[in-house]
Amino acid sequence: MALTREEREQFLAEPHVAAIAVDAGEGRAPLTVPIWYQYTPGGDVWIMTGLDSRKNRLIGAAGRFSLMVDRIDPTVRYVSVEGPVVGTAPATVEQLRELASRYLPADKAEGYVAAAWKDHGEQVVLRMRPEHWVSSDLGSV
């Protein structure tokens, strides 16, 4: 059964690890890799990636990307969202902290932030405006 707008936005707002997909060019399947993201219902989705990463180059060329999140417990549920990139800006340590705090236990987040900020190179935040949604809750199986 398809989710309502409120259900799909709330589900996307939960801290699931997403699979991002972006056109990888002629003769290649889409690049599809796991990624952390942030979303507030009614707003834009944002991700952080390396400025010089393949992801960033492909998203820049395509101008859009998709995210898919799912779970299997307590029901099989997924949301897929696709849309245009509406903003790109250098990442801040505060944004990295926000993402890390969303996914990591409180006692691990600061250590991760310090190491990532030092070791991952220059990062960029990409904002996507949700344009197309696909969602379902298949119930418990």
mmCIF file of N, CA and C in Angstrom:
data_model
loop_
_atom_site.group_PDB
_atom_site.id
_atom_site.type_symbol
_atom_site.label_atom_id
_atom_site.label_comp_id
_atom_site.label_asym_id
_atom_site.label_seq_id
_atom_site.Cartn_x
_atom_site.Cartn_y
_atom_site.Cartn_z
ATOM 1 N N MET A 1 0.840 -1.176 0.000
ATOM 2 C CA MET A 1 0.000 0.000 0.000
ATOM 3 C C MET A 1 0.887 1.243 0.000
ATOM 4 N N ALA A 2 0.557 2.177 -0.863
ATOM 5 C CA ALA A 2 1.324 3.425 -0.934
ATOM 6 C C ALA A 2 1.160 4.216 0.355
ATOM 7 N N LEU A 3 2.181 4.942 0.733
ATOM 8 C CA LEU A 3 2.149 5.778 1.935
ATOM 9 C C LEU A 3 1.514 7.125 1.607
ATOM 10 N N THR A 4 0.911 7.735 2.613
ATOM 11 C CA THR A 4 0.419 9.097 2.451
ATOM 12 C C THR A 4 1.603 10.043 2.398
ATOM 13 N N ARG A 5 1.371 11.276 2.011
ATOM 14 C CA ARG A 5 2.449 12.266 1.975
ATOM 15 C C ARG A 5 3.091 12.401 3.351
ATOM 16 N N GLU A 6 2.271 12.494 4.387
ATOM 17 C CA GLU A 6 2.797 12.646 5.746
ATOM 18 C C GLU A 6 3.608 11.421 6.165
ATOM 19 N N GLU A 7 3.131 10.214 5.842
ATOM 20 C CA GLU A 7 3.851 8.990 6.202
ATOM 21 C C GLU A 7 5.196 8.904 5.484
ATOM 22 N N ARG A 8 5.213 9.210 4.203
ATOM 23 C CA ARG A 8 6.478 9.091 3.460
ATOM 24 C C ARG A 8 7.478 10.151 3.901
ATOM 25 N N GLU A 9 7.001 11.379 4.179
ATOM 26 C CA GLU A 9 7.917 12.417 4.645
ATOM 27 C C GLU A 9 8.466 12.084 6.026
ATOM 28 N N GLN A 10 7.622 11.566 6.916
ATOM 29 C CA GLN A 10 8.084 11.183 8.247
ATOM 30 C C GLN A 10 9.087 10.043 8.158
ATOM 31 N N PHE A 11 8.812 9.058 7.294
ATOM 32 C CA PHE A 11 9.734 7.934 7.126
ATOM 33 C C PHE A 11 11.080 8.414 6.601
ATOM 34 N N LEU A 12 11.071 9.306 5.620
ATOM 35 C CA LEU A 12 12.323 9.839 5.084
ATOM 36 C C LEU A 12 13.075 10.646 6.132
ATOM 37 N N ALA A 13 12.358 11.271 7.052
ATOM 38 C CA ALA A 13 12.993 12.066 8.108
ATOM 39 C C ALA A 13 13.696 11.194 9.152
ATOM 40 N N GLU A 14 13.372 9.916 9.214
ATOM 41 C CA GLU A 14 14.029 9.002 10.154
ATOM 42 C C GLU A 14 15.464 8.726 9.687
ATOM 43 N N PRO A 15 16.349 8.349 10.619
ATOM 44 C CA PRO A 15 17.770 8.174 10.253
ATOM 45 C C PRO A 15 18.093 6.822 9.608
ATOM 46 N N HIS A 16 17.606 6.620 8.403
ATOM 47 C CA HIS A 16 17.948 5.427 7.631
ATOM 48 C C HIS A 16 19.202 5.723 6.810
ATOM 49 N N VAL A 17 19.984 4.708 6.537
ATOM 50 C CA VAL A 17 21.067 4.867 5.567
ATOM 51 C C VAL A 17 20.410 4.745 4.197
ATOM 52 N N ALA A 18 20.668 5.705 3.322
ATOM 53 C CA ALA A 18 20.054 5.717 1.998
ATOM 54 C C ALA A 18 20.985 5.084 0.969
ATOM 55 N N ALA A 19 20.392 4.652 -0.112
ATOM 56 C CA ALA A 19 21.147 4.325 -1.313
ATOM 57 C C ALA A 19 20.930 5.500 -2.257
ATOM 58 N N ILE A 20 22.019 6.130 -2.676
ATOM 59 C CA ILE A 20 21.935 7.231 -3.632
ATOM 60 C C ILE A 20 22.193 6.657 -5.014
ATOM 61 N N ALA A 21 21.457 7.150 -5.996
ATOM 62 C CA ALA A 21 21.658 6.732 -7.381
ATOM 63 C C ALA A 21 21.749 7.979 -8.249
ATOM 64 N N VAL A 22 22.721 7.969 -9.154
ATOM 65 C CA VAL A 22 22.905 9.093 -10.075
ATOM 66 C C VAL A 22 23.406 8.542 -11.412
ATOM 67 N N ASP A 23 22.973 9.167 -12.478
ATOM 68 C CA ASP A 23 23.390 8.775 -13.824
ATOM 69 C C ASP A 23 24.913 8.777 -13.911
ATOM 70 N N ALA A 24 25.465 7.671 -14.367
ATOM 71 C CA ALA A 24 26.925 7.553 -14.469
ATOM 72 C C ALA A 24 27.417 7.679 -15.906
ATOM 73 N N GLY A 25 26.540 8.062 -16.815
ATOM 74 C CA GLY A 25 26.962 8.302 -18.186
ATOM 75 C C GLY A 25 26.703 7.128 -19.109
ATOM 76 N N GLU A 26 26.871 7.404 -20.385
ATOM 77 C CA GLU A 26 26.610 6.409 -21.424
ATOM 78 C C GLU A 26 27.461 5.163 -21.218
ATOM 79 N N GLY A 27 26.816 4.027 -21.339
ATOM 80 C CA GLY A 27 27.509 2.754 -21.221
ATOM 81 C C GLY A 27 27.741 2.296 -19.791
ATOM 82 N N ARG A 28 27.260 3.050 -18.821
ATOM 83 C CA ARG A 28 27.431 2.695 -17.405
ATOM 84 C C ARG A 28 26.068 2.640 -16.732
ATOM 85 N N ALA A 29 25.930 1.741 -15.793
ATOM 86 C CA ALA A 29 24.741 1.722 -14.945
ATOM 87 C C ALA A 29 24.830 2.913 -13.994
ATOM 88 N N PRO A 30 23.711 3.321 -13.396
ATOM 89 C CA PRO A 30 23.788 4.426 -12.429
ATOM 90 C C PRO A 30 24.742 4.082 -11.285
ATOM 91 N N LEU A 31 25.463 5.088 -10.804
ATOM 92 C CA LEU A 31 26.260 4.918 -9.596
ATOM 93 C C LEU A 31 25.270 4.814 -8.438
ATOM 94 N N THR A 32 25.362 3.754 -7.670
ATOM 95 C CA THR A 32 24.463 3.524 -6.539
ATOM 96 C C THR A 32 25.314 3.105 -5.352
ATOM 97 N N VAL A 33 25.338 3.948 -4.315
ATOM 98 C CA VAL A 33 26.144 3.689 -3.128
ATOM 99 C C VAL A 33 25.386 4.144 -1.886
ATOM 100 N N PRO A 34 25.728 3.603 -0.705
ATOM 101 C CA PRO A 34 25.083 4.060 0.529
ATOM 102 C C PRO A 34 25.575 5.446 0.925
ATOM 103 N N ILE A 35 24.695 6.196 1.599
ATOM 104 C CA ILE A 35 25.054 7.551 2.024
ATOM 105 C C ILE A 35 24.168 7.982 3.182
ATOM 106 N N TRP A 36 24.736 8.790 4.070
ATOM 107 C CA TRP A 36 23.952 9.456 5.101
ATOM 108 C C TRP A 36 23.293 10.685 4.482
ATOM 109 N N TYR A 37 22.129 11.043 4.999
ATOM 110 C CA TYR A 37 21.411 12.206 4.488
ATOM 111 C C TYR A 37 20.670 12.872 5.637
ATOM 112 N N GLN A 38 20.139 14.050 5.371
ATOM 113 C CA GLN A 38 19.312 14.768 6.353
ATOM 114 C C GLN A 38 18.055 15.253 5.637
ATOM 115 N N TYR A 39 16.926 15.192 6.340
ATOM 116 C CA TYR A 39 15.655 15.648 5.764
ATOM 117 C C TYR A 39 14.713 16.057 6.878
ATOM 118 N N THR A 40 14.025 17.158 6.664
ATOM 119 C CA THR A 40 12.940 17.615 7.525
ATOM 120 C C THR A 40 11.694 17.666 6.661
ATOM 121 N N PRO A 41 10.568 17.072 7.112
ATOM 122 C CA PRO A 41 9.359 17.056 6.285
ATOM 123 C C PRO A 41 9.036 18.435 5.702
ATOM 124 N N GLY A 42 8.747 18.418 4.396
ATOM 125 C CA GLY A 42 8.418 19.638 3.679
ATOM 126 C C GLY A 42 9.611 20.391 3.137
ATOM 127 N N GLY A 43 10.826 19.964 3.493
ATOM 128 C CA GLY A 43 12.031 20.676 3.072
ATOM 129 C C GLY A 43 12.796 19.942 1.992
ATOM 130 N N ASP A 44 14.050 20.337 1.840
ATOM 131 C CA ASP A 44 14.953 19.697 0.892
ATOM 132 C C ASP A 44 15.730 18.596 1.601
ATOM 133 N N VAL A 45 16.159 17.619 0.849
ATOM 134 C CA VAL A 45 17.065 16.581 1.325
ATOM 135 C C VAL A 45 18.482 17.108 1.121
ATOM 136 N N TRP A 46 19.382 16.842 2.091
ATOM 137 C CA TRP A 46 20.781 17.188 1.826
ATOM 138 C C TRP A 46 21.705 16.051 2.191
ATOM 139 N N ILE A 47 22.783 15.992 1.410
ATOM 140 C CA ILE A 47 23.839 15.001 1.607
ATOM 141 C C ILE A 47 25.171 15.740 1.652
ATOM 142 N N MET A 48 26.182 15.074 2.155
ATOM 143 C CA MET A 48 27.537 15.627 2.172
ATOM 144 C C MET A 48 28.452 14.605 1.501
ATOM 145 N N THR A 49 29.320 15.101 0.624
ATOM 146 C CA THR A 49 30.265 14.220 -0.056
ATOM 147 C C THR A 49 31.534 14.998 -0.365
ATOM 148 N N GLY A 50 32.559 14.291 -0.752
ATOM 149 C CA GLY A 50 33.823 14.933 -1.078
ATOM 150 C C GLY A 50 33.706 15.845 -2.293
ATOM 151 N N LEU A 51 34.303 17.000 -2.212
ATOM 152 C CA LEU A 51 34.273 17.951 -3.314
ATOM 153 C C LEU A 51 34.807 17.313 -4.591
ATOM 154 N N ASP A 52 35.864 16.510 -4.486
ATOM 155 C CA ASP A 52 36.489 15.890 -5.653
ATOM 156 C C ASP A 52 36.011 14.462 -5.900
ATOM 157 N N SER A 53 34.921 14.055 -5.257
ATOM 158 C CA SER A 53 34.441 12.675 -5.379
ATOM 159 C C SER A 53 33.737 12.429 -6.710
ATOM 160 N N ARG A 54 33.708 11.179 -7.104
ATOM 161 C CA ARG A 54 32.969 10.780 -8.313
ATOM 162 C C ARG A 54 31.498 11.128 -8.157
ATOM 163 N N LYS A 55 30.942 10.888 -6.962
ATOM 164 C CA LYS A 55 29.534 11.238 -6.701
ATOM 165 C C LYS A 55 29.274 12.693 -7.025
ATOM 166 N N ASN A 56 30.090 13.580 -6.503
ATOM 167 C CA ASN A 56 29.885 15.008 -6.711
ATOM 168 C C ASN A 56 29.990 15.373 -8.195
ATOM 169 N N ARG A 57 30.962 14.807 -8.885
ATOM 170 C CA ARG A 57 31.105 15.098 -10.315
ATOM 171 C C ARG A 57 29.887 14.614 -11.102
ATOM 172 N N LEU A 58 29.419 13.394 -10.804
ATOM 173 C CA LEU A 58 28.265 12.850 -11.533
ATOM 174 C C LEU A 58 26.985 13.623 -11.221
ATOM 175 N N ILE A 59 26.794 13.977 -9.946
ATOM 176 C CA ILE A 59 25.606 14.754 -9.584
ATOM 177 C C ILE A 59 25.652 16.122 -10.254
ATOM 178 N N GLY A 60 26.827 16.731 -10.291
ATOM 179 C CA GLY A 60 26.966 18.015 -10.972
ATOM 180 C C GLY A 60 26.600 17.918 -12.441
ATOM 181 N N ALA A 61 27.015 16.845 -13.096
ATOM 182 C CA ALA A 61 26.724 16.659 -14.518
ATOM 183 C C ALA A 61 25.245 16.359 -14.748
ATOM 184 N N ALA A 62 24.649 15.536 -13.877
ATOM 185 C CA ALA A 62 23.246 15.136 -14.052
ATOM 186 C C ALA A 62 22.282 16.220 -13.578
ATOM 187 N N GLY A 63 22.683 16.960 -12.540
ATOM 188 C CA GLY A 63 21.800 17.984 -11.986
ATOM 189 C C GLY A 63 20.707 17.447 -11.095
ATOM 190 N N ARG A 64 20.727 16.148 -10.836
ATOM 191 C CA ARG A 64 19.700 15.528 -9.989
ATOM 192 C C ARG A 64 20.191 14.162 -9.515
ATOM 193 N N PHE A 65 19.521 13.621 -8.500
ATOM 194 C CA PHE A 65 19.842 12.293 -8.006
ATOM 195 C C PHE A 65 18.628 11.711 -7.300
ATOM 196 N N SER A 66 18.711 10.436 -6.978
ATOM 197 C CA SER A 66 17.656 9.738 -6.248
ATOM 198 C C SER A 66 18.220 9.196 -4.950
ATOM 199 N N LEU A 67 17.362 9.112 -3.948
ATOM 200 C CA LEU A 67 17.672 8.421 -2.701
ATOM 201 C C LEU A 67 16.590 7.384 -2.463
ATOM 202 N N MET A 68 16.987 6.229 -1.941
ATOM 203 C CA MET A 68 16.034 5.202 -1.555
ATOM 204 C C MET A 68 16.386 4.734 -0.156
ATOM 205 N N VAL A 69 15.392 4.727 0.727
ATOM 206 C CA VAL A 69 15.580 4.210 2.084
ATOM 207 C C VAL A 69 14.548 3.119 2.316
ATOM 208 N N ASP A 70 14.926 2.123 3.116
ATOM 209 C CA ASP A 70 13.986 1.044 3.400
ATOM 210 C C ASP A 70 14.239 0.476 4.779
ATOM 211 N N ARG A 71 13.328 -0.344 5.201
ATOM 212 C CA ARG A 71 13.465 -1.093 6.455
ATOM 213 C C ARG A 71 12.704 -2.404 6.280
ATOM 214 N N ILE A 72 12.977 -3.354 7.156
ATOM 215 C CA ILE A 72 12.248 -4.621 7.104
ATOM 216 C C ILE A 72 11.515 -4.931 8.401
ATOM 217 N N ASP A 73 11.696 -4.086 9.422
ATOM 218 C CA ASP A 73 11.076 -4.358 10.717
ATOM 219 C C ASP A 73 10.506 -3.068 11.287
ATOM 220 N N PRO A 74 9.302 -2.961 11.742
ATOM 221 C CA PRO A 74 8.340 -4.041 11.937
ATOM 222 C C PRO A 74 7.568 -4.416 10.681
ATOM 223 N N THR A 75 7.637 -3.586 9.642
ATOM 224 C CA THR A 75 7.029 -3.930 8.359
ATOM 225 C C THR A 75 8.034 -3.619 7.265
ATOM 226 N N VAL A 76 7.808 -4.195 6.109
ATOM 227 C CA VAL A 76 8.644 -3.894 4.954
ATOM 228 C C VAL A 76 8.140 -2.576 4.370
ATOM 229 N N ARG A 77 8.969 -1.550 4.441
ATOM 230 C CA ARG A 77 8.568 -0.210 4.019
ATOM 231 C C ARG A 77 9.735 0.441 3.286
ATOM 232 N N TYR A 78 9.410 1.207 2.249
ATOM 233 C CA TYR A 78 10.446 1.959 1.550
ATOM 234 C C TYR A 78 9.904 3.279 1.037
ATOM 235 N N VAL A 79 10.820 4.211 0.843
ATOM 236 C CA VAL A 79 10.544 5.494 0.206
ATOM 237 C C VAL A 79 11.696 5.768 -0.747
ATOM 238 N N SER A 80 11.349 6.144 -1.967
ATOM 239 C CA SER A 80 12.331 6.583 -2.941
ATOM 240 C C SER A 80 11.944 7.990 -3.363
ATOM 241 N N VAL A 81 12.921 8.875 -3.408
ATOM 242 C CA VAL A 81 12.661 10.268 -3.759
ATOM 243 C C VAL A 81 13.711 10.714 -4.769
ATOM 244 N N GLU A 82 13.266 11.486 -5.750
ATOM 245 C CA GLU A 82 14.168 11.948 -6.803
ATOM 246 C C GLU A 82 13.850 13.401 -7.102
ATOM 247 N N GLY A 83 14.906 14.159 -7.391
ATOM 248 C CA GLY A 83 14.675 15.552 -7.719
ATOM 249 C C GLY A 83 15.931 16.278 -8.116
ATOM 250 N N PRO A 84 15.753 17.544 -8.480
ATOM 251 C CA PRO A 84 16.875 18.351 -8.931
ATOM 252 C C PRO A 84 17.723 18.862 -7.779
ATOM 253 N N VAL A 85 18.989 19.060 -8.057
ATOM 254 C CA VAL A 85 19.876 19.716 -7.102
ATOM 255 C C VAL A 85 19.512 21.195 -7.103
ATOM 256 N N VAL A 86 19.224 21.723 -5.914
ATOM 257 C CA VAL A 86 18.812 23.127 -5.804
ATOM 258 C C VAL A 86 19.839 23.972 -5.058
ATOM 259 N N GLY A 87 20.913 23.360 -4.620
ATOM 260 C CA GLY A 87 21.958 24.121 -3.944
ATOM 261 C C GLY A 87 23.183 23.276 -3.697
ATOM 262 N N THR A 88 24.333 23.917 -3.803
ATOM 263 C CA THR A 88 25.622 23.291 -3.514
ATOM 264 C C THR A 88 26.449 24.313 -2.760
ATOM 265 N N ALA A 89 27.036 23.889 -1.633
ATOM 266 C CA ALA A 89 27.840 24.803 -0.834
ATOM 267 C C ALA A 89 28.916 24.017 -0.097
ATOM 268 N N PRO A 90 30.027 24.678 0.240
ATOM 269 C CA PRO A 90 31.032 24.009 1.056
ATOM 270 C C PRO A 90 30.413 23.533 2.373
ATOM 271 N N ALA A 91 30.799 22.339 2.798
ATOM 272 C CA ALA A 91 30.287 21.782 4.046
ATOM 273 C C ALA A 91 30.907 22.490 5.238
ATOM 274 N N THR A 92 30.155 22.531 6.331
ATOM 275 C CA THR A 92 30.670 23.080 7.583
ATOM 276 C C THR A 92 30.830 21.954 8.593
ATOM 277 N N VAL A 93 31.658 22.178 9.588
ATOM 278 C CA VAL A 93 31.825 21.191 10.639
ATOM 279 C C VAL A 93 30.506 20.996 11.393
ATOM 280 N N GLU A 94 29.679 22.032 11.473
ATOM 281 C CA GLU A 94 28.378 21.909 12.137
ATOM 282 C C GLU A 94 27.468 20.951 11.363
ATOM 283 N N GLN A 95 27.506 21.001 10.035
ATOM 284 C CA GLN A 95 26.703 20.071 9.240
ATOM 285 C C GLN A 95 27.214 18.638 9.390
ATOM 286 N N LEU A 96 28.528 18.477 9.425
ATOM 287 C CA LEU A 96 29.093 17.151 9.648
ATOM 288 C C LEU A 96 28.661 16.621 11.011
ATOM 289 N N ARG A 97 28.675 17.473 12.016
ATOM 290 C CA ARG A 97 28.244 17.082 13.354
ATOM 291 C C ARG A 97 26.759 16.684 13.353
ATOM 292 N N GLU A 98 25.936 17.431 12.622
ATOM 293 C CA GLU A 98 24.501 17.117 12.531
ATOM 294 C C GLU A 98 24.290 15.729 11.924
ATOM 295 N N LEU A 99 24.993 15.429 10.834
ATOM 296 C CA LEU A 99 24.867 14.110 10.213
ATOM 297 C C LEU A 99 25.389 13.014 11.124
ATOM 298 N N ALA A 100 26.570 13.218 11.693
ATOM 299 C CA ALA A 100 27.157 12.196 12.554
ATOM 300 C C ALA A 100 26.262 11.919 13.756
ATOM 301 N N SER A 101 25.677 12.943 14.332
ATOM 302 C CA SER A 101 24.799 12.783 15.493
ATOM 303 C C SER A 101 23.512 12.056 15.129
ATOM 304 N N ARG A 102 23.110 12.156 13.899
ATOM 305 C CA ARG A 102 21.903 11.471 13.420
ATOM 306 C C ARG A 102 22.122 9.959 13.345
ATOM 307 N N TYR A 103 23.343 9.545 13.022
ATOM 308 C CA TYR A 103 23.617 8.132 12.759
ATOM 309 C C TYR A 103 24.454 7.416 13.808
ATOM 310 N N LEU A 104 25.219 8.136 14.587
ATOM 311 C CA LEU A 104 26.137 7.496 15.528
ATOM 312 C C LEU A 104 25.692 7.723 16.967
ATOM 313 N N PRO A 105 26.043 6.814 17.872
ATOM 314 C CA PRO A 105 25.761 7.044 19.291
ATOM 315 C C PRO A 105 26.451 8.331 19.755
ATOM 316 N N ALA A 106 25.849 9.006 20.707
ATOM 317 C CA ALA A 106 26.352 10.298 21.193
ATOM 318 C C ALA A 106 27.825 10.227 21.595
ATOM 319 N N ASP A 107 28.241 9.128 22.204
ATOM 320 C CA ASP A 107 29.620 9.030 22.670
ATOM 321 C C ASP A 107 30.617 8.764 21.536
ATOM 322 N N LYS A 108 30.139 8.526 20.339
ATOM 323 C CA LYS A 108 31.025 8.263 19.193
ATOM 324 C C LYS A 108 31.040 9.413 18.187
ATOM 325 N N ALA A 109 30.013 10.256 18.199
ATOM 326 C CA ALA A 109 29.852 11.276 17.160
ATOM 327 C C ALA A 109 31.008 12.271 17.120
ATOM 328 N N GLU A 110 31.394 12.816 18.257
ATOM 329 C CA GLU A 110 32.458 13.842 18.253
ATOM 330 C C GLU A 110 33.793 13.296 17.768
ATOM 331 N N GLY A 111 34.123 12.074 18.166
ATOM 332 C CA GLY A 111 35.359 11.463 17.686
ATOM 333 C C GLY A 111 35.339 11.274 16.184
ATOM 334 N N TYR A 112 34.197 10.844 15.662
ATOM 335 C CA TYR A 112 34.058 10.692 14.217
ATOM 336 C C TYR A 112 34.206 12.040 13.518
ATOM 337 N N VAL A 113 33.534 13.064 14.037
ATOM 338 C CA VAL A 113 33.584 14.398 13.426
ATOM 339 C C VAL A 113 35.024 14.894 13.364
ATOM 340 N N ALA A 114 35.746 14.774 14.464
ATOM 341 C CA ALA A 114 37.138 15.248 14.490
ATOM 342 C C ALA A 114 37.982 14.520 13.446
ATOM 343 N N ALA A 115 37.856 13.197 13.379
ATOM 344 C CA ALA A 115 38.648 12.421 12.421
ATOM 345 C C ALA A 115 38.219 12.706 10.985
ATOM 346 N N ALA A 116 36.928 12.746 10.732
ATOM 347 C CA ALA A 116 36.435 12.962 9.368
ATOM 348 C C ALA A 116 36.794 14.351 8.861
ATOM 349 N N TRP A 117 36.644 15.361 9.729
ATOM 350 C CA TRP A 117 36.943 16.729 9.301
ATOM 351 C C TRP A 117 38.416 16.867 8.927
ATOM 352 N N LYS A 118 39.265 16.133 9.657
ATOM 353 C CA LYS A 118 40.699 16.185 9.410
ATOM 354 C C LYS A 118 41.108 15.350 8.193
ATOM 355 N N ASP A 119 40.500 14.170 8.022
ATOM 356 C CA ASP A 119 40.997 13.177 7.065
ATOM 357 C C ASP A 119 40.234 13.056 5.750
ATOM 358 N N HIS A 120 39.004 13.514 5.667
ATOM 359 C CA HIS A 120 38.195 13.245 4.472
ATOM 360 C C HIS A 120 38.366 14.259 3.348
ATOM 361 N N GLY A 121 39.143 15.279 3.552
ATOM 362 C CA GLY A 121 39.321 16.282 2.509
ATOM 363 C C GLY A 121 38.131 17.234 2.458
ATOM 364 N N GLU A 122 38.197 18.149 1.510
ATOM 365 C CA GLU A 122 37.147 19.159 1.395
ATOM 366 C C GLU A 122 35.817 18.501 1.035
ATOM 367 N N GLN A 123 34.777 18.882 1.775
ATOM 368 C CA GLN A 123 33.447 18.314 1.596
ATOM 369 C C GLN A 123 32.492 19.380 1.052
ATOM 370 N N VAL A 124 31.416 18.893 0.419
ATOM 371 C CA VAL A 124 30.395 19.775 -0.130
ATOM 372 C C VAL A 124 29.029 19.252 0.282
ATOM 373 N N VAL A 125 28.077 20.152 0.505
ATOM 374 C CA VAL A 125 26.698 19.786 0.794
ATOM 375 C C VAL A 125 25.877 20.040 -0.459
ATOM 376 N N LEU A 126 25.133 19.025 -0.867
ATOM 377 C CA LEU A 126 24.253 19.111 -2.026
ATOM 378 C C LEU A 126 22.815 19.023 -1.532
ATOM 379 N N ARG A 127 21.980 19.957 -1.953
ATOM 380 C CA ARG A 127 20.566 19.969 -1.570
ATOM 381 C C ARG A 127 19.714 19.580 -2.764
ATOM 382 N N MET A 128 18.781 18.646 -2.526
ATOM 383 C CA MET A 128 17.880 18.148 -3.552
ATOM 384 C C MET A 128 16.441 18.449 -3.155
ATOM 385 N N ARG A 129 15.689 19.003 -4.067
ATOM 386 C CA ARG A 129 14.270 19.263 -3.828
ATOM 387 C C ARG A 129 13.477 18.035 -4.261
ATOM 388 N N PRO A 130 12.806 17.336 -3.325
ATOM 389 C CA PRO A 130 12.016 16.160 -3.696
ATOM 390 C C PRO A 130 10.950 16.525 -4.737
ATOM 391 N N GLU A 131 10.974 15.808 -5.838
ATOM 392 C CA GLU A 131 10.068 16.076 -6.942
ATOM 393 C C GLU A 131 9.185 14.868 -7.244
ATOM 394 N N HIS A 132 9.781 13.684 -7.218
ATOM 395 C CA HIS A 132 9.041 12.449 -7.507
ATOM 396 C C HIS A 132 9.238 11.477 -6.348
ATOM 397 N N TRP A 133 8.145 10.920 -5.876
ATOM 398 C CA TRP A 133 8.163 10.002 -4.744
ATOM 399 C C TRP A 133 7.584 8.652 -5.167
ATOM 400 N N VAL A 134 8.167 7.569 -4.662
ATOM 401 C CA VAL A 134 7.607 6.232 -4.757
ATOM 402 C C VAL A 134 7.713 5.651 -3.358
ATOM 403 N N SER A 135 6.624 5.103 -2.843
ATOM 404 C CA SER A 135 6.667 4.590 -1.475
ATOM 405 C C SER A 135 5.677 3.460 -1.311
ATOM 406 N N SER A 136 5.955 2.610 -0.339
ATOM 407 C CA SER A 136 5.036 1.509 -0.053
ATOM 408 C C SER A 136 5.331 0.945 1.324
ATOM 409 N N ASP A 137 4.301 0.422 1.931
ATOM 410 C CA ASP A 137 4.429 -0.399 3.133
ATOM 411 C C ASP A 137 3.804 -1.722 2.794
ATOM 412 N N LEU A 138 4.638 -2.757 2.723
ATOM 413 C CA LEU A 138 4.167 -4.080 2.307
ATOM 414 C C LEU A 138 3.654 -4.909 3.478
ATOM 415 N N GLY A 139 3.614 -4.313 4.664
ATOM 416 C CA GLY A 139 3.169 -5.035 5.837
ATOM 417 C C GLY A 139 4.236 -5.992 6.330
ATOM 418 N N SER A 140 3.891 -6.785 7.297
ATOM 419 C CA SER A 140 4.861 -7.774 7.793
ATOM 420 C C SER A 140 4.778 -9.005 6.924
ATOM 421 N N VAL A 141 5.912 -9.577 6.682
ATOM 422 C CA VAL A 141 5.958 -10.770 5.812
ATOM 423 C C VAL A 141 6.436 -11.969 6.593
#
